[in-house]
Amino acid sequence: MTGDRLRAVLGARELGWIVDKARRRLERGEPVRGAVVQRRDPTAAERAAVERLFGRVTHGGALRVSLDELAQLLRDAELCPGVEAAVEALTGPFVDRRAEAARLEAGWQAVFDEAAVSGDGRPEVGVWLDDLRASGLVRRLSCGDVGSARNLLRQAVSVVRRLPAEGVALAELAAAVTGDSHALDAGAPLGALVIRFAAALSGATRWERAAERREAWDRAGVLLDDLSAPVLVLNLGAAPDSLAGRVLAMHAAAGEPCRLSVRQLWRAPPRFEVSGREVFVCENPAVLSAAADRLGPRGAPLVCVEGQVRTAARLLLERLRGGGATLRYHGDFDWGGIRIGNVVVGRHGALPWRYGAADYRAAPKGSELAGVPVAAAWDDELCAAMSDERRAVHEEGVVEALIEDLRRGEGAG
């Protein structure tokens, strides 16, 4: 049989290096025609085997074998049509890895092309898809399987086509698209893709931490929780044409603090009557409580972010500013307070309220400052002043001055 004859001629162990090198070329998609393979330090047995195969004496240190010459030998002996056939007969079918890689890459291109078409031509979807492709994230999440990637990306595009949303719960959005209410959770493959789009909608560049993910989803109109962390307010009037508006009006009339949930601000937001008015914003609930005790309904409107600008506080500040209010912010003179102030001033357009370098120097000092210094977006001198004195000033220490401003309804810059 031809196969037995071929193995007898070319299947010797001493000639195996020729077959191995030819196979590697074929698997890399490199041509064998015109190629020469070489054995740098052949054994005496390998040299003798090559000499017997070609019927001539070899010279020099290295062995060189022309694959064209080998192919002609195989054809003349009527063993097989050429080197490719010989390699396959002796070692089994081979895969042209270059061609396979090209086919695979074409498959990946098709996956992203299909996703781009289904994205309705939105530029931001195209940018997101380009970023996903460049990062290789879809390949990693789908373990390199094109079919799994296609399904995953189809679902992701189905979600992002619904963004920005109007206060939909994350679990509700996930269930509507996939049937699984946890499909968009942190750590889920689909969630890992879509959170990048949600962040891009608001210009965010980070989403690794829980707070960062929450903000990214919030700004895309997707709620992780619409009842926790309500925002605290005092004397904030609203039209009585909604449930939240009536609640606010009742509390303002009594001069009592009131809390507004994300649900109230999204589902049926009150209509605030703040055009042309100042609304004061503080960091600590102790200030709001003191204002309620001493001023009751006579004080100016006051919002308390309670340490961080969470979703409810963000929504409220956006609606107040959109309604024509001037926001004035005061917080603790410590590095954490300055970071919060940068958010309220930088993102929500608030003006400082007794919150500059001169106010810091004049205030009674408290505990020693700790942490990394933070520059204040509204006052270039504040960071230097605090670094010089190295003492914190908490809102409770200047509450009397703040209450007087609330009594008059006029803030000091």
mmCIF file of C-alpha atoms in Angstrom:
data_model
loop_
_atom_site.group_PDB
_atom_site.id
_atom_site.type_symbol
_atom_site.label_atom_id
_atom_site.label_comp_id
_atom_site.label_asym_id
_atom_site.label_seq_id
_atom_site.Cartn_x
_atom_site.Cartn_y
_atom_site.Cartn_z
ATOM 1 C CA MET A 1 0.000 0.000 0.000
ATOM 2 C CA THR A 2 1.120 3.536 -0.737
ATOM 3 C CA GLY A 3 0.807 4.496 2.941
ATOM 4 C CA ASP A 4 3.040 1.656 4.054
ATOM 5 C CA ARG A 5 5.580 2.515 1.353
ATOM 6 C CA LEU A 6 5.495 6.179 2.379
ATOM 7 C CA ARG A 7 6.140 5.311 6.012
ATOM 8 C CA ALA A 8 8.969 3.052 4.956
ATOM 9 C CA VAL A 9 10.593 5.878 2.980
ATOM 10 C CA LEU A 10 9.857 8.981 5.065
ATOM 11 C CA GLY A 11 8.527 7.650 8.360
ATOM 12 C CA ALA A 12 11.879 6.800 9.956
ATOM 13 C CA ARG A 13 12.559 8.500 13.292
ATOM 14 C CA GLU A 14 15.778 9.973 11.891
ATOM 15 C CA LEU A 15 13.732 11.829 9.231
ATOM 16 C CA GLY A 16 11.042 12.973 11.649
ATOM 17 C CA TRP A 17 12.554 16.460 11.968
ATOM 18 C CA ILE A 18 11.866 17.089 8.262
ATOM 19 C CA VAL A 19 8.196 16.147 8.653
ATOM 20 C CA ASP A 20 7.863 18.184 11.877
ATOM 21 C CA LYS A 21 9.321 21.347 10.331
ATOM 22 C CA ALA A 22 7.149 20.959 7.233
ATOM 23 C CA ARG A 23 4.040 20.524 9.388
ATOM 24 C CA ARG A 24 4.819 23.632 11.434
ATOM 25 C CA ARG A 25 5.094 25.659 8.243
ATOM 26 C CA LEU A 26 1.777 24.335 7.011
ATOM 27 C CA GLU A 27 0.072 25.093 10.348
ATOM 28 C CA ARG A 28 1.400 28.656 10.242
ATOM 29 C CA GLY A 29 -0.004 29.060 6.750
ATOM 30 C CA GLU A 30 3.488 29.324 5.261
ATOM 31 C CA PRO A 31 4.185 27.726 1.856
ATOM 32 C CA VAL A 32 6.283 24.570 1.568
ATOM 33 C CA ARG A 33 6.994 25.192 -2.098
ATOM 34 C CA GLY A 34 10.409 26.772 -2.443
ATOM 35 C CA ALA A 35 11.165 26.255 1.261
ATOM 36 C CA VAL A 36 14.281 24.704 2.786
ATOM 37 C CA VAL A 37 14.337 23.124 6.242
ATOM 38 C CA GLN A 38 17.489 22.786 8.270
ATOM 39 C CA ARG A 39 18.900 20.671 11.092
ATOM 40 C CA ARG A 40 21.740 22.569 12.765
ATOM 41 C CA ASP A 41 23.341 19.756 14.765
ATOM 42 C CA PRO A 42 22.262 16.493 13.186
ATOM 43 C CA THR A 43 23.210 13.140 14.634
ATOM 44 C CA ALA A 44 25.171 10.708 12.521
ATOM 45 C CA ALA A 45 22.004 8.623 12.106
ATOM 46 C CA GLU A 46 20.020 11.640 10.890
ATOM 47 C CA ARG A 47 22.717 12.556 8.364
ATOM 48 C CA ALA A 48 22.899 8.975 7.109
ATOM 49 C CA ALA A 49 19.097 8.821 6.744
ATOM 50 C CA VAL A 50 19.041 11.998 4.605
ATOM 51 C CA GLU A 51 21.884 10.679 2.459
ATOM 52 C CA ARG A 52 20.001 7.402 1.872
ATOM 53 C CA LEU A 53 16.781 9.284 1.056
ATOM 54 C CA PHE A 54 18.339 11.493 -1.605
ATOM 55 C CA GLY A 55 21.155 9.153 -2.674
ATOM 56 C CA ARG A 56 24.043 11.554 -2.157
ATOM 57 C CA VAL A 57 26.665 12.496 0.373
ATOM 58 C CA THR A 58 26.086 15.647 2.424
ATOM 59 C CA HIS A 59 28.736 18.114 3.540
ATOM 60 C CA GLY A 60 29.047 20.772 6.219
ATOM 61 C CA GLY A 61 27.777 20.960 9.768
ATOM 62 C CA ALA A 62 24.065 21.552 9.227
ATOM 63 C CA LEU A 63 21.677 19.445 7.190
ATOM 64 C CA ARG A 64 19.604 21.306 4.602
ATOM 65 C CA VAL A 65 16.675 19.706 2.809
ATOM 66 C CA SER A 66 14.795 21.323 -0.062
ATOM 67 C CA LEU A 67 11.082 20.611 0.288
ATOM 68 C CA ASP A 68 10.708 21.047 -3.485
ATOM 69 C CA GLU A 69 13.262 18.298 -4.010
ATOM 70 C CA LEU A 70 11.504 16.100 -1.477
ATOM 71 C CA ALA A 71 8.174 16.659 -3.232
ATOM 72 C CA GLN A 72 9.683 15.654 -6.561
ATOM 73 C CA LEU A 73 11.142 12.528 -4.978
ATOM 74 C CA LEU A 74 7.749 11.548 -3.576
ATOM 75 C CA ARG A 75 6.028 12.087 -6.921
ATOM 76 C CA ASP A 76 8.687 10.204 -8.886
ATOM 77 C CA ALA A 77 8.335 7.263 -6.533
ATOM 78 C CA GLU A 78 4.554 7.499 -6.876
ATOM 79 C CA LEU A 79 4.217 7.712 -3.107
ATOM 80 C CA CYS A 80 2.020 10.873 -2.919
ATOM 81 C CA PRO A 81 1.408 14.149 -4.757
ATOM 82 C CA GLY A 82 3.655 16.256 -2.591
ATOM 83 C CA VAL A 83 4.903 17.314 0.832
ATOM 84 C CA GLU A 84 1.473 18.421 2.135
ATOM 85 C CA ALA A 85 -0.049 15.035 1.398
ATOM 86 C CA ALA A 86 2.923 13.235 2.919
ATOM 87 C CA VAL A 87 2.742 15.247 6.144
ATOM 88 C CA GLU A 88 -0.978 14.587 6.503
ATOM 89 C CA ALA A 89 -0.593 10.870 5.796
ATOM 90 C CA LEU A 90 2.195 10.478 8.341
ATOM 91 C CA THR A 91 1.001 12.786 11.154
ATOM 92 C CA GLY A 92 -2.715 13.241 10.594
ATOM 93 C CA PRO A 93 -4.799 16.220 9.415
ATOM 94 C CA PHE A 94 -3.281 19.622 10.115
ATOM 95 C CA VAL A 95 -4.939 22.995 10.667
ATOM 96 C CA ASP A 96 -3.787 26.067 8.825
ATOM 97 C CA ARG A 97 -3.637 28.211 11.934
ATOM 98 C CA ARG A 98 -3.236 31.456 10.038
ATOM 99 C CA ALA A 99 -6.305 30.745 7.937
ATOM 100 C CA GLU A 100 -8.163 29.600 11.054
ATOM 101 C CA ALA A 101 -7.180 32.811 12.854
ATOM 102 C CA ALA A 102 -8.415 34.830 9.871
ATOM 103 C CA ARG A 103 -11.727 32.969 9.907
ATOM 104 C CA LEU A 104 -12.038 33.507 13.648
ATOM 105 C CA GLU A 105 -11.267 37.203 13.320
ATOM 106 C CA ALA A 106 -13.870 37.481 10.585
ATOM 107 C CA GLY A 107 -16.333 35.862 12.970
ATOM 108 C CA TRP A 108 -15.540 38.423 15.668
ATOM 109 C CA GLN A 109 -15.855 41.233 13.149
ATOM 110 C CA ALA A 110 -19.297 39.922 12.200
ATOM 111 C CA VAL A 111 -20.347 39.843 15.873
ATOM 112 C CA PHE A 112 -19.512 43.514 16.349
ATOM 113 C CA ASP A 113 -20.888 44.508 12.949
ATOM 114 C CA GLU A 114 -24.230 42.904 13.845
ATOM 115 C CA ALA A 115 -24.229 44.688 17.188
ATOM 116 C CA ALA A 116 -23.509 48.036 15.513
ATOM 117 C CA VAL A 117 -26.427 47.571 13.106
ATOM 118 C CA SER A 118 -28.799 46.768 15.970
ATOM 119 C CA GLY A 119 -27.633 49.848 17.884
ATOM 120 C CA ASP A 120 -29.840 52.143 15.782
ATOM 121 C CA GLY A 121 -26.864 54.160 14.586
ATOM 122 C CA ARG A 122 -26.421 56.017 17.888
ATOM 123 C CA PRO A 123 -22.852 57.432 17.985
ATOM 124 C CA GLU A 124 -22.461 56.659 21.679
ATOM 125 C CA VAL A 125 -23.319 52.999 21.035
ATOM 126 C CA GLY A 126 -20.674 52.869 18.327
ATOM 127 C CA VAL A 127 -18.041 54.331 20.649
ATOM 128 C CA TRP A 128 -18.991 51.835 23.352
ATOM 129 C CA LEU A 129 -18.733 48.901 20.928
ATOM 130 C CA ASP A 130 -15.349 50.130 19.696
ATOM 131 C CA ASP A 131 -14.092 50.308 23.274
ATOM 132 C CA LEU A 132 -15.383 46.816 24.043
ATOM 133 C CA ARG A 133 -13.685 45.387 20.996
ATOM 134 C CA ALA A 134 -10.381 47.143 21.709
ATOM 135 C CA SER A 135 -10.362 45.937 25.316
ATOM 136 C CA GLY A 136 -11.099 42.296 24.427
ATOM 137 C CA LEU A 137 -13.628 42.196 27.257
ATOM 138 C CA VAL A 138 -16.326 40.454 25.224
ATOM 139 C CA ARG A 139 -13.883 37.706 24.227
ATOM 140 C CA ARG A 140 -12.804 37.170 27.806
ATOM 141 C CA LEU A 141 -16.337 37.092 29.179
ATOM 142 C CA SER A 142 -17.420 34.608 26.494
ATOM 143 C CA CYS A 143 -14.262 32.480 26.921
ATOM 144 C CA GLY A 144 -13.367 33.121 23.283
ATOM 145 C CA ASP A 145 -16.527 31.494 21.920
ATOM 146 C CA VAL A 146 -17.995 33.531 19.056
ATOM 147 C CA GLY A 147 -21.511 32.123 19.501
ATOM 148 C CA SER A 148 -21.608 32.959 23.205
ATOM 149 C CA ALA A 149 -20.208 36.402 22.476
ATOM 150 C CA ARG A 150 -22.898 37.054 19.870
ATOM 151 C CA ASN A 151 -25.665 36.216 22.345
ATOM 152 C CA LEU A 152 -24.062 38.266 25.114
ATOM 153 C CA LEU A 153 -23.566 41.308 22.908
ATOM 154 C CA ARG A 154 -27.090 41.081 21.515
ATOM 155 C CA GLN A 155 -28.455 41.263 25.043
ATOM 156 C CA ALA A 156 -26.114 44.123 25.919
ATOM 157 C CA VAL A 157 -27.254 46.151 22.904
ATOM 158 C CA SER A 158 -30.884 45.438 23.813
ATOM 159 C CA VAL A 159 -30.226 46.969 27.224
ATOM 160 C CA VAL A 160 -28.294 50.028 26.067
ATOM 161 C CA ARG A 161 -30.996 50.848 23.516
ATOM 162 C CA ARG A 162 -33.228 51.506 26.554
ATOM 163 C CA LEU A 163 -30.743 53.933 28.116
ATOM 164 C CA PRO A 164 -31.029 56.544 29.383
ATOM 165 C CA ALA A 165 -34.131 55.316 31.182
ATOM 166 C CA GLU A 166 -36.670 57.126 33.324
ATOM 167 C CA GLY A 167 -36.199 55.716 36.795
ATOM 168 C CA VAL A 168 -36.448 51.995 36.002
ATOM 169 C CA ALA A 169 -35.168 49.533 38.610
ATOM 170 C CA LEU A 170 -32.024 47.630 37.654
ATOM 171 C CA ALA A 171 -33.634 44.251 38.364
ATOM 172 C CA GLU A 172 -36.691 45.228 36.334
ATOM 173 C CA LEU A 173 -34.553 46.252 33.354
ATOM 174 C CA ALA A 174 -32.542 43.020 33.525
ATOM 175 C CA ALA A 175 -35.651 40.854 33.710
ATOM 176 C CA ALA A 176 -37.325 42.680 30.822
ATOM 177 C CA VAL A 177 -34.389 42.021 28.485
ATOM 178 C CA THR A 178 -33.072 38.651 29.641
ATOM 179 C CA GLY A 179 -35.685 37.086 31.897
ATOM 180 C CA ASP A 180 -33.100 37.083 34.706
ATOM 181 C CA SER A 181 -33.442 39.893 37.254
ATOM 182 C CA HIS A 182 -29.789 39.476 38.300
ATOM 183 C CA ALA A 183 -28.280 39.599 34.805
ATOM 184 C CA LEU A 184 -27.095 43.204 35.264
ATOM 185 C CA ASP A 185 -25.706 42.734 38.769
ATOM 186 C CA ALA A 186 -22.088 43.618 39.499
ATOM 187 C CA GLY A 187 -19.921 40.674 38.476
ATOM 188 C CA ALA A 188 -22.399 39.332 35.903
ATOM 189 C CA PRO A 189 -21.005 39.316 32.314
ATOM 190 C CA LEU A 190 -23.870 41.390 30.953
ATOM 191 C CA GLY A 191 -23.577 43.856 33.818
ATOM 192 C CA ALA A 192 -19.850 44.236 33.132
ATOM 193 C CA LEU A 193 -20.587 45.299 29.550
ATOM 194 C CA VAL A 194 -23.542 47.600 30.149
ATOM 195 C CA ILE A 195 -22.091 49.461 33.158
ATOM 196 C CA ARG A 196 -19.438 50.838 30.797
ATOM 197 C CA PHE A 197 -22.131 52.335 28.592
ATOM 198 C CA ALA A 198 -24.037 53.704 31.586
ATOM 199 C CA ALA A 199 -20.855 55.356 32.870
ATOM 200 C CA ALA A 200 -20.070 56.830 29.462
ATOM 201 C CA LEU A 201 -23.496 58.510 29.336
ATOM 202 C CA SER A 202 -22.508 60.665 32.308
ATOM 203 C CA GLY A 203 -18.836 61.027 31.429
ATOM 204 C CA ALA A 204 -17.700 58.793 34.293
ATOM 205 C CA THR A 205 -14.408 56.953 33.829
ATOM 206 C CA ARG A 206 -14.573 54.614 36.819
ATOM 207 C CA TRP A 207 -17.115 52.037 37.897
ATOM 208 C CA GLU A 208 -15.167 49.537 39.996
ATOM 209 C CA ARG A 209 -16.473 50.641 43.397
ATOM 210 C CA ALA A 210 -20.042 50.204 44.515
ATOM 211 C CA ALA A 211 -20.585 53.961 44.874
ATOM 212 C CA GLU A 212 -19.203 54.562 41.385
ATOM 213 C CA ARG A 213 -21.455 51.918 39.862
ATOM 214 C CA ARG A 214 -24.465 53.316 41.688
ATOM 215 C CA GLU A 215 -23.783 56.808 40.361
ATOM 216 C CA ALA A 216 -23.256 55.530 36.808
ATOM 217 C CA TRP A 217 -26.554 53.640 36.866
ATOM 218 C CA ASP A 218 -28.333 56.562 38.541
ATOM 219 C CA ARG A 219 -27.223 59.013 35.886
ATOM 220 C CA ALA A 220 -28.438 56.605 33.207
ATOM 221 C CA GLY A 221 -31.872 56.612 34.873
ATOM 222 C CA VAL A 222 -31.496 53.119 36.364
ATOM 223 C CA LEU A 223 -32.164 52.714 40.076
ATOM 224 C CA LEU A 224 -30.434 50.177 42.286
ATOM 225 C CA ASP A 225 -32.714 51.076 45.184
ATOM 226 C CA ASP A 226 -35.435 53.719 45.150
ATOM 227 C CA LEU A 227 -36.264 53.726 48.872
ATOM 228 C CA SER A 228 -32.950 53.752 50.756
ATOM 229 C CA ALA A 229 -30.961 56.922 51.555
ATOM 230 C CA PRO A 230 -33.689 59.584 51.152
ATOM 231 C CA VAL A 231 -32.619 63.226 51.217
ATOM 232 C CA LEU A 232 -33.385 65.395 54.251
ATOM 233 C CA VAL A 233 -34.989 68.824 53.752
ATOM 234 C CA LEU A 234 -36.456 71.662 55.777
ATOM 235 C CA ASN A 235 -38.859 74.417 54.696
ATOM 236 C CA LEU A 236 -38.699 73.382 51.064
ATOM 237 C CA GLY A 237 -41.958 74.451 49.527
ATOM 238 C CA ALA A 238 -43.644 72.697 46.616
ATOM 239 C CA ALA A 239 -46.935 72.910 44.758
ATOM 240 C CA PRO A 240 -49.608 70.706 46.381
ATOM 241 C CA ASP A 241 -50.480 68.946 43.103
ATOM 242 C CA SER A 242 -48.595 65.752 43.913
ATOM 243 C CA LEU A 243 -48.362 63.504 46.947
ATOM 244 C CA ALA A 244 -44.751 64.508 47.609
ATOM 245 C CA GLY A 245 -45.672 68.173 47.092
ATOM 246 C CA ARG A 246 -48.461 67.963 49.680
ATOM 247 C CA VAL A 247 -46.136 66.230 52.148
ATOM 248 C CA LEU A 248 -43.480 68.911 51.651
ATOM 249 C CA ALA A 249 -46.034 71.705 52.047
ATOM 250 C CA MET A 250 -47.329 70.218 55.322
ATOM 251 C CA HIS A 251 -43.838 69.853 56.756
ATOM 252 C CA ALA A 252 -42.795 73.332 55.622
ATOM 253 C CA ALA A 253 -45.872 74.848 57.233
ATOM 254 C CA ALA A 254 -44.944 73.188 60.496
ATOM 255 C CA GLY A 255 -41.215 73.905 60.166
ATOM 256 C CA GLU A 256 -40.427 70.218 60.516
ATOM 257 C CA PRO A 257 -37.773 68.188 58.637
ATOM 258 C CA CYS A 258 -38.970 65.956 55.815
ATOM 259 C CA ARG A 259 -37.367 63.166 53.800
ATOM 260 C CA LEU A 260 -37.752 62.640 50.060
ATOM 261 C CA SER A 261 -37.013 59.234 48.551
ATOM 262 C CA VAL A 262 -35.622 58.479 45.122
ATOM 263 C CA ARG A 263 -38.969 56.914 44.320
ATOM 264 C CA GLN A 264 -40.814 60.176 45.014
ATOM 265 C CA LEU A 265 -38.335 62.224 43.001
ATOM 266 C CA TRP A 266 -38.469 59.872 40.023
ATOM 267 C CA ARG A 267 -41.998 58.520 39.906
ATOM 268 C CA ALA A 268 -44.046 61.606 40.755
ATOM 269 C CA PRO A 269 -41.645 64.481 41.415
ATOM 270 C CA PRO A 270 -42.969 67.496 43.287
ATOM 271 C CA ARG A 271 -43.123 70.822 41.491
ATOM 272 C CA PHE A 272 -40.816 73.087 43.482
ATOM 273 C CA GLU A 273 -41.608 76.772 43.823
ATOM 274 C CA VAL A 274 -38.040 78.042 44.023
ATOM 275 C CA SER A 275 -37.526 80.244 40.969
ATOM 276 C CA GLY A 276 -35.283 83.177 41.929
ATOM 277 C CA ARG A 277 -34.878 81.906 45.498
ATOM 278 C CA GLU A 278 -31.868 80.758 47.455
ATOM 279 C CA VAL A 279 -31.833 77.193 48.732
ATOM 280 C CA PHE A 280 -29.150 76.427 51.291
ATOM 281 C CA VAL A 281 -27.368 73.091 51.393
ATOM 282 C CA CYS A 282 -25.426 71.647 54.320
ATOM 283 C CA GLU A 283 -23.467 68.506 54.986
ATOM 284 C CA ASN A 284 -24.595 67.480 58.480
ATOM 285 C CA PRO A 285 -28.110 66.775 59.800
ATOM 286 C CA ALA A 286 -27.238 68.491 63.090
ATOM 287 C CA VAL A 287 -27.388 71.847 61.276
ATOM 288 C CA LEU A 288 -30.827 71.113 59.850
ATOM 289 C CA SER A 289 -32.083 69.887 63.205
ATOM 290 C CA ALA A 290 -30.860 73.059 64.928
ATOM 291 C CA ALA A 291 -32.506 75.203 62.236
ATOM 292 C CA ALA A 292 -35.815 73.383 62.753
ATOM 293 C CA ASP A 293 -35.585 73.859 66.538
ATOM 294 C CA ARG A 294 -34.744 77.564 66.444
ATOM 295 C CA LEU A 295 -36.420 78.859 63.312
ATOM 296 C CA GLY A 296 -39.286 76.486 62.622
ATOM 297 C CA PRO A 297 -41.137 77.523 59.437
ATOM 298 C CA ARG A 298 -39.447 80.954 59.403
ATOM 299 C CA GLY A 299 -36.121 79.662 58.080
ATOM 300 C CA ALA A 300 -34.925 79.606 54.491
ATOM 301 C CA PRO A 301 -35.159 76.332 52.543
ATOM 302 C CA LEU A 302 -32.409 73.914 53.577
ATOM 303 C CA VAL A 303 -31.233 70.617 52.091
ATOM 304 C CA CYS A 304 -28.890 68.230 53.931
ATOM 305 C CA VAL A 305 -26.755 65.767 51.921
ATOM 306 C CA GLU A 306 -25.843 63.846 55.102
ATOM 307 C CA GLY A 307 -22.225 63.236 54.248
ATOM 308 C CA GLN A 308 -22.480 62.219 50.573
ATOM 309 C CA VAL A 309 -24.445 63.307 47.537
ATOM 310 C CA ARG A 310 -26.379 60.095 47.039
ATOM 311 C CA THR A 311 -29.053 59.516 44.428
ATOM 312 C CA ALA A 312 -31.938 61.261 46.166
ATOM 313 C CA ALA A 313 -29.817 64.298 47.007
ATOM 314 C CA ARG A 314 -28.453 64.456 43.465
ATOM 315 C CA LEU A 315 -31.925 64.300 41.923
ATOM 316 C CA LEU A 316 -33.232 66.963 44.292
ATOM 317 C CA LEU A 317 -30.341 69.366 43.679
ATOM 318 C CA GLU A 318 -30.715 68.927 39.919
ATOM 319 C CA ARG A 319 -34.449 69.643 40.077
ATOM 320 C CA LEU A 320 -33.985 72.670 42.325
ATOM 321 C CA ARG A 321 -31.354 74.216 40.094
ATOM 322 C CA GLY A 322 -33.430 73.384 37.030
ATOM 323 C CA GLY A 323 -36.343 75.167 38.700
ATOM 324 C CA GLY A 324 -34.368 78.398 38.945
ATOM 325 C CA ALA A 325 -33.028 78.176 42.518
ATOM 326 C CA THR A 326 -29.608 79.452 43.561
ATOM 327 C CA LEU A 327 -27.884 76.801 45.644
ATOM 328 C CA ARG A 328 -25.523 77.762 48.452
ATOM 329 C CA TYR A 329 -23.384 75.095 50.091
ATOM 330 C CA HIS A 330 -21.615 74.768 53.420
ATOM 331 C CA GLY A 331 -19.789 71.721 54.745
ATOM 332 C CA ASP A 332 -17.145 70.658 57.210
ATOM 333 C CA PHE A 333 -13.709 72.186 56.846
ATOM 334 C CA ASP A 334 -11.930 68.860 56.622
ATOM 335 C CA TRP A 335 -10.625 67.007 53.602
ATOM 336 C CA GLY A 336 -13.689 64.786 53.324
ATOM 337 C CA GLY A 337 -15.918 67.846 53.495
ATOM 338 C CA ILE A 338 -13.960 69.565 50.727
ATOM 339 C CA ARG A 339 -14.404 66.510 48.502
ATOM 340 C CA ILE A 340 -18.170 66.644 49.050
ATOM 341 C CA GLY A 341 -18.127 70.388 48.406
ATOM 342 C CA ASN A 342 -16.360 69.831 45.098
ATOM 343 C CA VAL A 343 -19.243 67.596 44.039
ATOM 344 C CA VAL A 344 -21.969 70.039 45.090
ATOM 345 C CA VAL A 345 -20.182 73.047 43.607
ATOM 346 C CA GLY A 346 -18.686 71.350 40.557
ATOM 347 C CA ARG A 347 -21.607 69.176 39.475
ATOM 348 C CA HIS A 348 -24.574 71.084 40.813
ATOM 349 C CA GLY A 349 -23.458 74.677 40.354
ATOM 350 C CA ALA A 350 -23.741 75.650 44.022
ATOM 351 C CA LEU A 351 -22.111 78.795 45.397
ATOM 352 C CA PRO A 352 -20.084 78.630 48.626
ATOM 353 C CA TRP A 353 -21.914 79.539 51.815
ATOM 354 C CA ARG A 354 -19.480 80.775 54.488
ATOM 355 C CA TYR A 355 -17.111 78.229 52.986
ATOM 356 C CA GLY A 356 -13.955 80.084 51.953
ATOM 357 C CA ALA A 357 -10.438 80.590 53.298
ATOM 358 C CA ALA A 358 -11.423 83.698 55.263
ATOM 359 C CA ASP A 359 -14.352 81.834 56.869
ATOM 360 C CA TYR A 360 -12.018 78.990 57.842
ATOM 361 C CA ARG A 361 -9.425 81.285 59.428
ATOM 362 C CA ALA A 362 -12.094 83.093 61.453
ATOM 363 C CA ALA A 363 -13.825 79.946 62.746
ATOM 364 C CA PRO A 364 -13.043 78.195 66.054
ATOM 365 C CA LYS A 365 -10.781 75.224 65.325
ATOM 366 C CA GLY A 366 -11.466 71.635 66.255
ATOM 367 C CA SER A 367 -9.591 68.356 65.950
ATOM 368 C CA GLU A 368 -6.393 67.849 63.966
ATOM 369 C CA LEU A 369 -6.848 67.380 60.246
ATOM 370 C CA ALA A 370 -6.234 63.879 58.927
ATOM 371 C CA GLY A 371 -5.912 62.523 55.414
ATOM 372 C CA VAL A 372 -4.671 63.816 52.093
ATOM 373 C CA PRO A 373 -5.186 67.538 51.350
ATOM 374 C CA VAL A 374 -7.839 68.374 48.749
ATOM 375 C CA ALA A 375 -8.032 71.557 46.682
ATOM 376 C CA ALA A 376 -11.364 73.381 46.819
ATOM 377 C CA ALA A 377 -12.845 74.097 43.415
ATOM 378 C CA TRP A 378 -14.350 77.402 44.603
ATOM 379 C CA ASP A 379 -11.423 78.902 46.536
ATOM 380 C CA ASP A 380 -7.770 78.555 45.562
ATOM 381 C CA GLU A 381 -6.571 79.668 48.998
ATOM 382 C CA LEU A 382 -8.651 77.314 51.142
ATOM 383 C CA CYS A 383 -6.430 74.248 50.844
ATOM 384 C CA ALA A 384 -3.329 76.257 51.770
ATOM 385 C CA ALA A 385 -5.079 77.831 54.773
ATOM 386 C CA MET A 386 -6.221 74.463 56.088
ATOM 387 C CA SER A 387 -2.789 72.938 55.487
ATOM 388 C CA ASP A 388 -1.187 75.782 57.452
ATOM 389 C CA GLU A 389 -3.443 75.517 60.507
ATOM 390 C CA ARG A 390 -3.992 71.735 60.295
ATOM 391 C CA ARG A 391 -7.233 71.869 62.250
ATOM 392 C CA ALA A 392 -10.732 70.916 61.213
ATOM 393 C CA VAL A 393 -13.811 73.130 61.557
ATOM 394 C CA HIS A 394 -17.037 71.165 61.702
ATOM 395 C CA GLU A 395 -20.405 72.653 60.893
ATOM 396 C CA GLU A 396 -21.636 72.217 64.442
ATOM 397 C CA GLY A 397 -18.927 74.690 65.546
ATOM 398 C CA VAL A 398 -20.298 77.477 63.342
ATOM 399 C CA VAL A 399 -23.983 76.577 63.511
ATOM 400 C CA GLU A 400 -24.994 79.929 65.049
ATOM 401 C CA ALA A 401 -23.721 81.867 62.035
ATOM 402 C CA LEU A 402 -25.413 79.442 59.652
ATOM 403 C CA ILE A 403 -28.737 79.765 61.468
ATOM 404 C CA GLU A 404 -28.559 83.557 61.281
ATOM 405 C CA ASP A 405 -28.137 83.290 57.506
ATOM 406 C CA LEU A 406 -31.118 80.958 57.342
ATOM 407 C CA ARG A 407 -33.117 83.376 59.488
ATOM 408 C CA ARG A 408 -32.464 86.223 57.045
ATOM 409 C CA GLY A 409 -32.506 83.968 54.004
ATOM 410 C CA GLU A 410 -29.291 85.591 52.808
ATOM 411 C CA GLY A 411 -26.015 83.754 52.448
ATOM 412 C CA ALA A 412 -22.537 85.151 52.820
ATOM 413 C CA GLY A 413 -20.147 84.204 50.060
#
